[in-house]
Coordinates of C-alpha atoms (C1' of nucleotides) in Angstrom, one line a residue:
Chain A
M1 CA -5.5 26.0 -17.3
S2 CA -2.3 26.2 -15.3
H3 CA -0.9 23.6 -13.0
P4 CA 2.4 25.0 -11.7
E5 CA 2.9 22.1 -9.4
L6 CA 2.6 19.4 -12.1
S7 CA 5.2 18.1 -14.4
E8 CA 5.0 18.8 -18.1
Q9 CA 3.7 15.3 -18.8
E10 CA 1.1 15.4 -16.1
I11 CA -0.2 18.6 -17.6
Q12 CA -0.4 17.1 -21.0
R13 CA -2.3 14.1 -19.7
R14 CA -4.8 16.4 -18.0
E15 CA -5.2 18.2 -21.3
S16 CA -5.8 14.9 -23.1
L17 CA -8.4 14.1 -20.5
H18 CA -10.1 17.4 -21.3
K19 CA -10.0 16.8 -25.0
L20 CA -11.5 13.4 -24.6
R21 CA -14.4 14.8 -22.7
E22 CA -14.9 17.4 -25.5
L23 CA -15.1 14.5 -28.0
G24 CA -17.9 13.0 -25.8
I25 CA -15.6 10.2 -24.5
D26 CA -16.0 9.5 -20.8
P27 CA -12.5 8.8 -19.5
Y28 CA -13.9 7.1 -16.4
P29 CA -17.0 5.2 -17.6
A30 CA -19.2 3.5 -15.1
A31 CA -20.4 0.5 -17.1
L32 CA -18.9 -3.0 -16.7
Y33 CA -16.7 -4.1 -19.5
P34 CA -17.5 -7.7 -20.7
V35 CA -14.0 -9.2 -20.4
D36 CA -14.0 -12.8 -21.7
A37 CA -10.3 -13.5 -22.3
F38 CA -6.9 -13.0 -20.7
A39 CA -3.5 -12.3 -22.2
A40 CA -1.8 -15.4 -20.9
E41 CA -4.7 -17.7 -21.9
I42 CA -4.9 -16.3 -25.5
K43 CA -1.2 -16.9 -25.9
E44 CA -1.3 -20.4 -24.4
K45 CA -4.3 -21.6 -26.4
F46 CA -3.8 -19.9 -29.8
E47 CA -7.0 -20.0 -31.9
D48 CA -6.7 -18.1 -35.2
G49 CA -9.6 -15.8 -35.7
K50 CA -11.1 -16.2 -32.3
Q51 CA -13.2 -13.3 -31.1
V52 CA -12.0 -12.0 -27.8
C53 CA -12.7 -9.2 -25.4
L54 CA -10.0 -8.2 -23.0
A55 CA -9.0 -5.3 -20.9
G56 CA -5.9 -3.9 -19.2
R57 CA -3.3 -1.2 -19.2
M58 CA -1.7 -0.1 -22.4
L59 CA 2.1 -0.2 -21.7
S60 CA 3.6 0.4 -25.1
Q61 CA 2.6 1.9 -28.4
R62 CA 4.4 1.5 -31.7
I63 CA 2.7 3.8 -34.2
M64 CA 3.4 3.4 -37.9
G65 CA 1.1 5.7 -39.7
K66 CA -2.1 3.9 -40.5
A67 CA -1.2 0.8 -38.5
S68 CA 0.0 0.5 -34.9
F69 CA 0.9 -2.0 -32.3
A70 CA 0.3 -1.7 -28.6
E71 CA 0.8 -3.9 -25.6
I72 CA -2.0 -4.6 -23.1
Q73 CA -1.2 -5.9 -19.6
D74 CA -3.9 -7.6 -17.7
A75 CA -3.8 -9.5 -14.5
S76 CA -2.4 -12.6 -16.3
G77 CA 0.3 -10.9 -18.4
R78 CA 0.9 -9.0 -21.6
I79 CA -0.3 -9.4 -25.1
Q80 CA 0.2 -7.4 -28.3
V81 CA -2.7 -5.8 -30.0
Y82 CA -2.9 -4.5 -33.5
F83 CA -4.7 -1.3 -34.5
N84 CA -5.5 -0.7 -38.2
R85 CA -6.9 2.8 -39.0
D86 CA -9.5 1.6 -41.5
E87 CA -10.7 -1.2 -39.3
I88 CA -11.1 1.0 -36.3
C89 CA -12.7 3.8 -38.4
P90 CA -14.4 2.2 -41.4
D91 CA -16.1 5.6 -42.3
E92 CA -14.7 8.9 -43.4
D93 CA -14.2 10.1 -39.9
K94 CA -10.8 8.9 -38.7
T95 CA -10.8 10.8 -35.4
L96 CA -11.0 7.7 -33.2
Y97 CA -7.7 6.4 -34.6
N98 CA -5.9 9.6 -35.5
E99 CA -6.8 11.6 -32.4
V100 CA -8.1 9.3 -29.7
F101 CA -5.8 6.3 -30.1
K102 CA -2.7 8.0 -31.4
K103 CA -2.7 11.2 -29.4
L104 CA -5.1 11.2 -26.5
L105 CA -4.3 7.7 -25.1
D106 CA -1.2 7.6 -22.9
L107 CA 0.9 4.7 -21.6
G108 CA -0.7 3.4 -18.5
D109 CA -4.3 4.0 -19.6
F110 CA -6.8 1.2 -19.1
I111 CA -8.5 0.2 -22.3
G112 CA -10.9 -2.5 -23.4
I113 CA -10.3 -4.3 -26.6
K114 CA -12.6 -6.4 -28.9
G115 CA -11.1 -8.2 -31.8
Q116 CA -9.8 -11.4 -33.4
V117 CA -6.7 -13.4 -32.4
F118 CA -4.1 -13.7 -35.1
K119 CA -0.4 -14.2 -35.6
T120 CA 1.7 -11.4 -37.2
Q121 CA 4.2 -11.9 -39.9
V122 CA 6.9 -12.3 -37.3
G123 CA 4.8 -14.9 -35.5
E124 CA 3.7 -12.9 -32.5
I125 CA 0.3 -13.8 -31.2
S126 CA -1.8 -10.6 -31.2
V127 CA -5.3 -9.3 -31.2
N128 CA -6.6 -7.5 -34.3
V129 CA -8.6 -4.7 -32.7
T130 CA -12.1 -3.9 -34.2
E131 CA -13.3 -1.8 -31.3
F132 CA -11.6 -0.2 -28.3
T133 CA -12.9 1.6 -25.2
L134 CA -11.1 3.9 -22.8
L135 CA -11.8 2.4 -19.4
S136 CA -9.7 4.6 -17.2
K137 CA -7.2 7.4 -17.9
S138 CA -3.9 7.5 -16.2
L139 CA -2.7 11.0 -15.2
R140 CA 0.8 10.1 -14.1
P141 CA 3.5 8.5 -16.3
L142 CA 4.5 5.1 -15.1
P143 CA 8.2 4.2 -15.0
L144 CA 8.3 1.8 -17.8
P145 CA 11.3 -0.6 -18.0
K146 CA 12.2 -1.9 -21.4
T147 CA 13.7 -5.3 -22.3
D148 CA 16.0 -5.4 -25.3
A149 CA 16.6 -8.3 -27.7
A150 CA 19.4 -9.6 -25.5
G151 CA 17.0 -9.7 -22.5
V152 CA 18.7 -6.8 -20.7
V153 CA 16.2 -4.6 -18.8
H154 CA 16.7 -0.9 -19.2
D155 CA 15.4 1.9 -17.0
A156 CA 14.2 -0.6 -14.4
F157 CA 12.2 0.7 -11.5
T158 CA 14.5 -0.4 -8.8
D159 CA 14.8 2.3 -6.1
P160 CA 13.7 0.4 -3.0
E161 CA 12.2 3.4 -1.3
L162 CA 10.0 4.3 -4.3
R163 CA 9.1 0.7 -4.9
Y164 CA 7.9 0.2 -1.3
R165 CA 6.2 3.6 -1.0
Q166 CA 4.5 3.2 -4.3
R167 CA 4.0 -0.6 -4.3
Y168 CA 1.1 -0.2 -6.8
V169 CA 3.6 1.1 -9.4
D170 CA 6.1 -1.6 -8.5
L171 CA 3.4 -4.2 -9.1
V172 CA 2.5 -2.8 -12.5
V173 CA 5.9 -2.6 -13.9
N174 CA 7.9 -5.4 -12.1
R175 CA 6.4 -8.8 -12.9
Q176 CA 8.7 -10.6 -10.6
V177 CA 7.3 -8.6 -7.7
K178 CA 3.8 -9.7 -8.4
D179 CA 5.1 -13.3 -8.6
V180 CA 6.5 -13.0 -5.0
F181 CA 3.1 -12.1 -3.7
I182 CA 1.3 -14.7 -5.7
K183 CA 3.6 -17.2 -4.0
R184 CA 2.9 -15.7 -0.7
T185 CA -0.8 -16.3 -1.0
R186 CA -0.1 -19.8 -2.3
L187 CA 1.9 -20.5 0.8
F188 CA -1.0 -19.4 3.0
N189 CA -3.4 -21.5 1.0
A190 CA -1.2 -24.5 1.1
M191 CA -0.9 -24.3 4.9
R192 CA -4.6 -23.9 5.4
E193 CA -5.3 -26.8 3.1
F194 CA -2.8 -29.0 5.1
F195 CA -4.4 -28.1 8.4
N196 CA -8.0 -28.3 7.2
R197 CA -7.4 -31.7 5.8
E198 CA -6.4 -32.8 9.4
G199 CA -9.6 -31.3 10.7
Y200 CA -8.0 -28.4 12.6
M201 CA -10.0 -25.2 12.9
E202 CA -8.9 -21.7 11.8
V203 CA -9.9 -19.3 14.5
E204 CA -9.5 -15.6 15.3
T205 CA -8.3 -14.2 18.7
P206 CA -8.0 -10.7 20.0
I207 CA -5.5 -8.3 18.5
L208 CA -6.2 -5.7 21.2
Q209 CA -5.1 -7.3 24.5
A210 CA -5.1 -6.0 28.0
I211 CA -2.1 -8.1 28.8
P212 CA 0.4 -8.6 25.9
G213 CA 1.4 -12.2 26.5
G214 CA 2.8 -15.3 24.8
A215 CA 6.1 -13.8 23.9
S216 CA 8.8 -11.5 25.2
A217 CA 8.8 -8.3 23.3
R218 CA 8.0 -4.6 23.7
P219 CA 4.4 -4.0 22.7
F220 CA 2.7 -1.1 21.0
I221 CA 0.3 0.5 23.5
T222 CA -2.9 2.2 22.8
H223 CA -5.9 3.4 24.8
H224 CA -9.5 2.4 24.9
N225 CA -11.6 5.5 25.6
A226 CA -14.9 4.0 26.8
L227 CA -13.2 1.7 29.3
D228 CA -10.4 4.2 30.0
I229 CA -7.8 1.5 30.0
P230 CA -4.6 0.9 28.2
L231 CA -4.7 -1.8 25.6
Y232 CA -1.8 -3.5 23.8
M233 CA -1.5 -4.7 20.2
R234 CA -0.8 -8.4 20.5
I235 CA 2.8 -9.5 20.4
A236 CA 1.6 -13.1 20.1
N237 CA -1.7 -15.1 20.2
E238 CA -0.4 -18.1 22.0
L239 CA -2.2 -17.8 25.3
Y240 CA -5.6 -17.3 23.6
L241 CA -5.2 -20.3 21.4
K242 CA -4.4 -22.4 24.4
R243 CA -7.5 -21.2 26.1
L244 CA -9.4 -22.6 23.2
I245 CA -7.7 -26.0 23.7
V246 CA -8.9 -25.7 27.3
G247 CA -12.3 -25.0 25.9
G248 CA -12.3 -28.4 24.1
F249 CA -11.1 -27.8 20.5
D250 CA -8.6 -30.5 19.5
G251 CA -6.8 -28.4 16.9
V252 CA -6.8 -24.7 16.4
Y253 CA -4.7 -22.4 14.2
E254 CA -4.5 -18.8 13.4
F255 CA -2.5 -16.6 11.0
S256 CA -1.7 -13.9 13.4
K257 CA -0.6 -10.4 12.6
N258 CA 1.7 -9.6 15.5
F259 CA 3.1 -6.2 16.5
R260 CA 6.4 -5.6 18.2
N261 CA 7.7 -2.2 19.0
E262 CA 11.3 -2.9 18.2
G263 CA 13.9 -2.2 15.6
M264 CA 13.3 -2.5 11.9
D265 CA 15.8 -4.0 9.5
R266 CA 15.7 -6.4 6.6
T267 CA 14.4 -9.2 8.7
H268 CA 12.1 -7.3 11.1
N269 CA 9.0 -5.3 10.4
P270 CA 6.9 -3.8 13.3
E271 CA 4.0 -5.9 12.1
F272 CA 4.5 -9.3 10.9
T273 CA 2.6 -12.5 10.4
A274 CA 3.0 -15.7 12.5
M275 CA 1.1 -18.9 12.1
E276 CA 0.4 -20.6 15.3
I277 CA -1.2 -24.1 15.6
Y278 CA -2.1 -26.1 18.8
V279 CA -3.0 -29.7 18.7
A280 CA -4.3 -31.6 21.8
Y281 CA -2.9 -34.9 22.9
K282 CA 0.4 -34.5 20.9
D283 CA 3.9 -33.8 22.0
Y284 CA 6.9 -32.0 20.4
N285 CA 8.2 -35.2 18.8
W286 CA 4.9 -35.5 16.9
M287 CA 5.1 -31.9 16.1
M288 CA 8.5 -32.3 14.5
D289 CA 7.1 -35.0 12.2
F290 CA 4.1 -32.8 11.4
T291 CA 6.3 -29.7 10.8
E292 CA 8.6 -31.4 8.3
Q293 CA 5.6 -32.8 6.4
L294 CA 3.9 -29.4 6.5
L295 CA 7.0 -27.6 5.1
E296 CA 7.6 -30.2 2.4
H297 CA 3.9 -29.8 1.3
C298 CA 4.2 -26.0 1.3
A299 CA 7.4 -25.8 -0.6
L300 CA 5.9 -28.1 -3.3
A301 CA 2.8 -26.0 -3.4
V302 CA 4.7 -22.7 -3.8
N303 CA 7.5 -23.7 -6.1
G304 CA 6.6 -27.1 -7.4
T305 CA 9.8 -28.5 -5.8
T306 CA 11.1 -29.0 -2.3
I307 CA 14.4 -27.3 -3.4
A308 CA 14.6 -23.6 -2.8
Q309 CA 17.5 -21.3 -3.7
F310 CA 18.3 -18.7 -1.1
G311 CA 21.3 -16.5 -2.1
E312 CA 24.3 -18.8 -2.3
H313 CA 22.4 -21.6 -0.5
T314 CA 20.4 -24.4 -1.9
I315 CA 17.9 -25.6 0.7
D316 CA 15.9 -28.8 0.5
F317 CA 12.6 -28.8 2.4
K318 CA 12.1 -32.5 1.8
A319 CA 11.3 -34.3 5.0
P320 CA 12.8 -35.6 7.3
Y321 CA 15.1 -32.9 8.9
K322 CA 18.1 -33.5 11.1
R323 CA 17.4 -33.2 14.9
V324 CA 20.1 -31.9 17.2
T325 CA 19.8 -31.1 20.9
M326 CA 20.9 -27.6 21.9
R327 CA 23.5 -29.1 24.3
Q328 CA 25.0 -31.3 21.5
S329 CA 24.9 -28.3 19.1
I330 CA 27.0 -26.2 21.5
I331 CA 29.4 -29.1 22.0
D332 CA 29.7 -29.5 18.2
F333 CA 30.6 -25.9 17.6
T334 CA 32.4 -24.8 20.7
G335 CA 33.5 -28.0 22.5
F336 CA 31.8 -26.6 25.7
D337 CA 29.2 -28.8 27.5
I338 CA 26.5 -26.7 29.2
K339 CA 25.2 -29.6 31.2
G340 CA 25.2 -28.9 34.9
K341 CA 27.0 -25.6 34.6
S342 CA 26.3 -22.8 37.0
E343 CA 25.4 -19.2 35.9
E344 CA 28.9 -18.1 36.7
E345 CA 30.5 -20.9 34.7
L346 CA 28.3 -20.2 31.7
R347 CA 29.1 -16.5 31.9
A348 CA 32.8 -17.2 32.0
A349 CA 32.5 -19.6 29.1
A350 CA 30.5 -17.1 27.0
K351 CA 33.1 -14.4 27.7
S352 CA 35.9 -16.7 26.7
M353 CA 34.2 -17.2 23.4
G354 CA 34.3 -13.5 22.8
L355 CA 30.5 -12.9 23.4
E356 CA 29.2 -9.8 25.2
V357 CA 27.5 -10.8 28.4
D358 CA 26.3 -8.9 31.4
E359 CA 25.0 -9.4 34.9
T360 CA 21.3 -9.2 34.0
M361 CA 21.6 -12.5 32.1
G362 CA 20.4 -15.7 33.7
T363 CA 21.5 -19.2 32.7
G364 CA 18.9 -19.4 30.0
K365 CA 19.9 -16.1 28.3
L366 CA 23.6 -17.0 28.6
I367 CA 23.0 -20.3 26.8
D368 CA 20.9 -18.5 24.2
E369 CA 23.8 -16.1 23.7
I370 CA 26.2 -18.9 23.2
F371 CA 23.9 -20.8 20.8
G372 CA 23.0 -17.6 18.9
G373 CA 26.6 -16.5 18.6
K374 CA 28.4 -19.7 17.8
C375 CA 26.0 -22.3 16.5
E376 CA 22.8 -21.0 15.0
G377 CA 24.4 -19.6 11.9
N378 CA 25.8 -23.0 10.9
Y379 CA 22.5 -24.6 10.2
I380 CA 21.7 -24.0 6.5
Q381 CA 19.5 -27.0 5.7
P382 CA 16.3 -27.3 7.8
T383 CA 17.4 -28.6 11.2
F384 CA 15.4 -29.0 14.4
I385 CA 17.3 -27.8 17.5
T386 CA 15.7 -29.4 20.5
D387 CA 15.6 -29.3 24.3
Y388 CA 16.1 -25.7 25.3
P389 CA 17.0 -24.7 28.8
K390 CA 14.1 -24.2 31.1
E391 CA 14.7 -20.5 31.9
M392 CA 14.3 -19.4 28.2
S393 CA 11.0 -21.1 27.7
P394 CA 8.5 -20.1 30.3
L395 CA 5.5 -21.6 28.4
C396 CA 7.1 -24.9 27.7
K397 CA 6.8 -28.2 29.5
V398 CA 9.8 -29.5 31.4
H399 CA 11.7 -32.3 29.5
R400 CA 10.5 -35.7 30.5
D401 CA 14.1 -36.9 31.1
D402 CA 15.8 -33.8 32.4
P403 CA 14.3 -31.2 34.7
T404 CA 16.7 -28.4 33.6
L405 CA 15.5 -28.6 30.0
T406 CA 12.2 -28.2 28.2
E407 CA 10.5 -30.1 25.4
R408 CA 11.0 -27.4 22.8
F409 CA 12.4 -27.2 19.3
E410 CA 13.2 -24.5 16.9
L411 CA 13.5 -25.1 13.2
M412 CA 16.6 -23.4 11.8
V413 CA 16.9 -22.6 8.1
C414 CA 19.9 -20.7 6.7
G415 CA 21.0 -19.9 10.2
K416 CA 17.7 -18.3 11.2
E417 CA 14.8 -19.5 13.2
V418 CA 11.6 -20.1 11.1
A419 CA 9.6 -22.2 13.6
N420 CA 9.3 -22.7 17.3
A421 CA 7.4 -25.4 19.0
Y422 CA 6.7 -26.9 22.4
S423 CA 5.1 -29.7 24.3
E424 CA 2.9 -27.0 25.9
L425 CA 3.2 -26.5 29.6
N426 CA -0.2 -27.4 31.1
D427 CA 0.7 -27.7 34.8
P428 CA -0.9 -24.6 36.2
I429 CA 1.3 -24.5 39.3
D430 CA 4.5 -24.9 37.3
Q431 CA 3.2 -22.2 34.9
R432 CA 2.6 -19.8 37.8
E433 CA 6.1 -20.4 39.1
R434 CA 7.6 -19.8 35.7
F435 CA 5.8 -16.5 35.3
E436 CA 7.1 -15.5 38.7
E437 CA 10.6 -16.3 37.6
Q438 CA 10.0 -14.1 34.6
L439 CA 8.9 -11.3 37.0
K440 CA 12.2 -11.7 38.8
L441 CA 14.1 -11.4 35.6
Q442 CA 12.2 -8.3 34.8
E443 CA 13.2 -6.8 38.2
R444 CA 16.7 -7.7 37.3
G445 CA 16.5 -5.5 34.3
D446 CA 15.4 -7.8 31.5
D447 CA 12.9 -5.6 29.8
E448 CA 11.7 -8.4 27.6
A449 CA 10.6 -10.8 30.3
M450 CA 6.9 -11.8 30.2
F451 CA 3.9 -10.3 31.9
I452 CA 1.7 -12.5 34.1
D453 CA -1.7 -13.3 32.6
Q454 CA -3.9 -14.4 35.6
D455 CA -6.8 -15.4 33.4
F456 CA -4.6 -17.6 31.4
L457 CA -3.4 -19.3 34.6
R458 CA -7.1 -19.7 35.7
S459 CA -7.8 -21.4 32.4
L460 CA -5.0 -23.9 33.0
E461 CA -6.3 -24.6 36.4
Y462 CA -9.5 -25.9 34.8
G463 CA -7.2 -28.3 32.9
M464 CA -5.6 -28.3 29.5
P465 CA -5.0 -31.6 27.8
P466 CA -1.4 -32.4 26.8
T467 CA -0.9 -30.2 23.8
S468 CA 1.8 -29.4 21.3
G469 CA 2.0 -26.0 19.7
L470 CA 3.9 -24.7 16.7
G471 CA 4.6 -21.1 15.6
I472 CA 6.0 -20.3 12.1
G473 CA 7.3 -16.9 11.0
M474 CA 5.4 -16.7 7.7
D475 CA 7.4 -13.7 6.4
R476 CA 10.7 -15.4 7.0
L477 CA 9.4 -18.6 5.4
I478 CA 8.2 -16.9 2.3
M479 CA 11.6 -15.0 2.1
Y480 CA 13.3 -18.4 1.8
L481 CA 10.8 -19.7 -0.7
T482 CA 11.1 -16.7 -3.0
N483 CA 14.8 -16.0 -2.5
N484 CA 14.3 -12.6 -1.0
P485 CA 16.9 -11.4 1.6
S486 CA 14.7 -8.7 3.0
I487 CA 11.3 -8.8 4.6
Q488 CA 10.2 -5.6 2.8
E489 CA 10.2 -7.6 -0.4
V490 CA 7.6 -10.0 0.9
L491 CA 5.3 -7.5 2.5
F492 CA 3.0 -5.5 0.2
F493 CA 3.4 -2.4 2.3
P494 CA 6.4 -2.5 4.6
Q495 CA 6.6 0.1 7.4
M496 CA 8.3 3.2 6.2
R497 CA 9.1 6.5 7.8
P498 CA 6.3 8.9 6.8
E499 CA 7.0 10.9 3.7
K500 CA 8.2 14.5 4.2
S501 CA 8.7 14.4 7.9
A502 CA 10.4 17.8 7.8
P503 CA 7.8 20.6 8.4
K504 CA 7.0 22.2 5.1
V505 CA 6.2 25.6 6.4
V506 CA 6.8 28.6 4.3
L507 CA 8.6 31.2 6.4
N508 CA 9.3 34.8 5.4
D509 CA 12.7 36.3 5.7
T510 CA 12.3 37.7 9.2
E511 CA 10.8 34.4 10.5
K512 CA 13.7 32.5 8.9
E513 CA 16.3 34.6 10.6
I514 CA 14.7 34.3 13.9
Y515 CA 14.3 30.5 13.4
Q516 CA 17.9 30.2 12.4
K517 CA 19.0 32.0 15.5
I518 CA 17.0 29.7 17.7
Q519 CA 18.3 26.7 15.8
A520 CA 21.8 27.8 16.5
E521 CA 21.2 28.4 20.3
K522 CA 18.6 25.5 20.8
Q523 CA 17.2 27.5 23.7
L524 CA 17.5 31.1 24.9
L525 CA 15.8 33.9 26.8
L526 CA 12.9 35.4 24.9
G527 CA 14.0 38.9 25.7
E528 CA 17.5 38.2 24.5
L529 CA 16.2 36.9 21.2
R530 CA 13.9 39.9 20.8
A531 CA 16.9 42.3 21.4
A532 CA 18.9 40.6 18.6
F533 CA 16.5 41.8 16.0
E534 CA 15.9 45.4 15.1
I535 CA 12.3 45.1 14.0
S536 CA 9.0 46.6 15.0
N537 CA 7.1 45.1 17.9
K538 CA 4.3 44.1 15.6
L539 CA 6.6 42.3 13.1
W540 CA 8.3 40.6 16.1
D541 CA 5.0 39.4 17.5
T542 CA 3.6 38.0 14.3
S543 CA 6.9 36.3 13.5
I544 CA 7.3 34.5 16.8
K545 CA 3.7 33.5 16.7
T546 CA 4.1 31.9 13.2
L547 CA 7.0 29.9 14.5
T548 CA 5.2 28.7 17.6
K549 CA 2.0 27.9 15.8
N550 CA 3.8 25.7 13.3
N551 CA 5.5 23.8 16.2
L552 CA 8.9 24.9 15.2
V553 CA 9.7 26.6 18.5
S554 CA 8.0 26.9 21.8
V555 CA 7.9 29.6 24.4
F556 CA 7.7 28.5 28.1
K557 CA 8.2 29.8 31.6
D558 CA 10.9 28.7 33.9
G559 CA 10.2 30.4 37.2
E560 CA 10.2 34.1 36.4
L561 CA 12.1 33.6 33.1
L562 CA 10.5 33.5 29.7
L563 CA 12.4 31.1 27.5
V564 CA 12.1 30.0 23.9
K565 CA 13.4 26.7 22.7
L566 CA 13.7 24.7 19.5
I567 CA 11.3 21.9 18.9
E568 CA 13.1 19.0 17.5
E569 CA 11.5 16.1 15.7
Chain B
rG1 C1' 22.7 3.3 17.9
rA2 C1' 27.7 2.9 14.8
rU3 C1' 30.1 2.9 10.1
rU4 C1' 30.1 3.3 4.7
rC5 C1' 27.7 4.8 0.3
rC6 C1' 23.8 7.5 -2.3
rG7 C1' 20.2 11.9 -3.5
rU8 C1' 21.1 15.6 -11.0
rA9 C1' 14.9 15.7 -16.3
rG10 C1' 8.7 11.7 -15.7
rC11 C1' 12.3 6.8 -15.5
rU12 C1' 17.6 4.8 -15.6
rC13 C1' 21.9 7.2 -15.0
rA14 C1' 26.7 10.3 -16.7
rG15 C1' 28.8 14.9 -15.2
rC16 C1' 37.1 14.3 -13.9
rU17 C1' 41.4 18.1 -10.3
rG18 C1' 35.3 23.9 -9.0
rG19 C1' 34.2 27.6 -14.8
rU20 C1' 26.9 28.7 -18.6
rA21 C1' 23.5 21.2 -17.1
rG22 C1' 24.3 16.0 -20.4
rA23 C1' 22.6 10.9 -22.7
rG24 C1' 19.1 7.0 -23.6
rC25 C1' 14.0 6.1 -22.8
rA26 C1' 9.4 8.7 -21.8
rA27 C1' 6.8 13.4 -23.7
rU28 C1' 5.5 17.0 -28.0
rA29 C1' 5.3 17.7 -33.6
rC30 C1' 5.8 15.5 -38.6
rA31 C1' 6.5 11.0 -41.7
rC32 C1' 5.4 5.7 -42.0
rU33 C1' -0.4 -0.3 -43.2
rU34 C1' 2.4 -6.6 -39.6
rU35 C1' 6.2 -3.7 -35.8
rU36 C1' 8.4 -5.4 -31.3
rA37 C1' 14.1 -1.8 -27.1
rA38 C1' 10.0 -0.2 -34.2
rU39 C1' 12.4 3.6 -37.3
rG40 C1' 13.7 8.7 -39.2
rU41 C1' 13.6 14.2 -38.5
rA42 C1' 12.7 18.2 -35.2
rU43 C1' 11.2 20.3 -30.3
rG44 C1' 10.3 21.1 -25.2
rG45 C1' 11.6 19.7 -20.3
rG46 C1' 16.1 20.9 -14.3
rC47 C1' 14.9 24.7 -6.6
rC48 C1' 21.4 19.4 -9.5
rC49 C1' 17.4 17.0 -1.7
rU50 C1' 17.4 21.4 2.0
rG51 C1' 20.2 25.1 4.8
rG52 C1' 24.8 27.3 5.9
rG53 C1' 30.2 27.9 4.7
rU54 C1' 34.8 28.4 1.6
rU55 C1' 35.5 30.9 -3.3
rC56 C1' 35.5 36.0 -8.2
rG57 C1' 32.6 31.6 -9.2
rA58 C1' 29.7 25.3 -6.2
rA59 C1' 25.8 19.9 -9.0
rU60 C1' 31.2 19.4 -7.8
rC61 C1' 34.9 21.1 -1.9
rC62 C1' 33.6 21.6 3.8
rC63 C1' 29.7 21.5 7.8
rA64 C1' 24.7 20.6 9.5
rG65 C1' 20.0 18.7 8.5
rC66 C1' 16.3 15.6 5.8
rG67 C1' 15.5 11.1 3.1
rG68 C1' 17.3 6.3 1.4
rA69 C1' 20.4 1.8 1.0
rA70 C1' 24.1 -1.6 2.8
rU71 C1' 27.0 -3.7 6.8
rC72 C1' 27.3 -4.2 12.0
rA73 C1' 24.8 -3.9 16.9
rC74 C1' 20.0 -4.6 19.2
rC75 C1' 15.8 -8.0 18.5
rA76 C1' 13.3 -15.7 20.1

RNA sequence: GAUUCCGUAGCUCAGCUGGUAGAGCAAUACACUUUUAAUGUAUGGGCCCUGGGUUCGAAUCCCAGCGGAAUCACCA
């Protein structure tokens, strides 16, 4: 048996696997294993002599001749188990202990244990094994961090790339990572509970949309073969939820995976989760009350306290939260009053504040720039910023007291937006005009302006009750609740560049030389390239064909000329 | 997109102004019946990210590429 591509340890594990089979032990048995106990529970409720059956991965082994200790990790945590040779093998044949346990089991293997709970001389709650079963063999060594007596972790599995690419390993060896995702699920459950208690209904709306509406963002595009039309992955679900309010539901919500074809960094992933909820007969003032109650409830459910530590900041999600109008906020931090100012005045003001602005920006975008540049970052504690300019909020109702503003708020935490809410625009004529303004912005060069959804307008024309809607960035919220500065840490499988993007093609020496020549020139005449190599026609032919077949270079015609060019990733 | 830093054993990392590749853990072998970062002794394990260049000689210096991280820009 030779495995040239495997590491020494992997080869050894495969050999162990082989030997186990020879001993008549199935390394991947089919039968269920009758687990009736968990590590954490055994340790919490210690009962001397209690018979238990548990299963998990073996993560450490301390062999001392005829006795050994091992650690088993199950879904609840870790527990030490004690193997005594003569208890495992009461008869003459000691193979099960000497061979199977000591040699053929490896760290990372899943085993099942039956035995009695006891305390060792040093006081560690352990299980005295009377019977063990191999449940699944692990063929790759896990990176196993160790914690010393001082609590210092050695050999921690910390490389972010490896951790994200092999999250399954990360979860096995890094307990704190598992905890983040447990909290994530708790957050979702807490929100559902809060909404369901109010009688609101969880719904599902299309992810594949013919018109990507409800937000301003570049969508991912795909194609439906049967209908032969382009379809877009949703950037938001807002317009569909509102259609359901038109249809007569009083409260609907959805945890929506949204997709945006934009940059990736530590706060942006191309797919992310938003929660959106729409409640009929409410306005944004009601929604502020509702939001602060909701977040207080969620913080408590996730962490058991409304206080959350985020980096250097201590945040308190206890309601109520401060409410500041956008105009007041800009006055507070810049001394500039945006009320009644023209586009030119705003642009001049923004420039004087050292902000980068250009001609495509309308008043809304300019105000947004000023707020984003000078104010936003200052709100550490949860704060509602209210009354956004009309131009920035095409789906939001005009403010009851000021026609240049809208009834909108965003909730800022640690200088970032975590929630966004409106008194929803339900005047179909106004809505159509707003969409048309967006279209004009688009023509002006704003590539994020919204598309017009005619069917949505039609639904409004049938009448939508006054409604307030709220959207929450779930990923961002869980970042705050688990003190993680990057979104990758709160997504099981964050988007990564595919592994090994470089073509792994094995080229022979001639092909390599030709390829290098093309690499250097990027593009050149085929004949010229041919002349540079003193090789037979046949070798030339096969070489250039290898390169083109593997998509390293391409040959193409430009008029009468045959050219060859480098294909770059 | 810009800048900075990083890529060495299965894991975590060291390797100075160029001179035969190192440690701990993990692995293998032996000893050891309540240990706990178990211990003791011995052994094996490397395309030093890839490709060029400089040099008598490159893990080390230079260039390019690939991959990653951080900061900034962009992004409701």
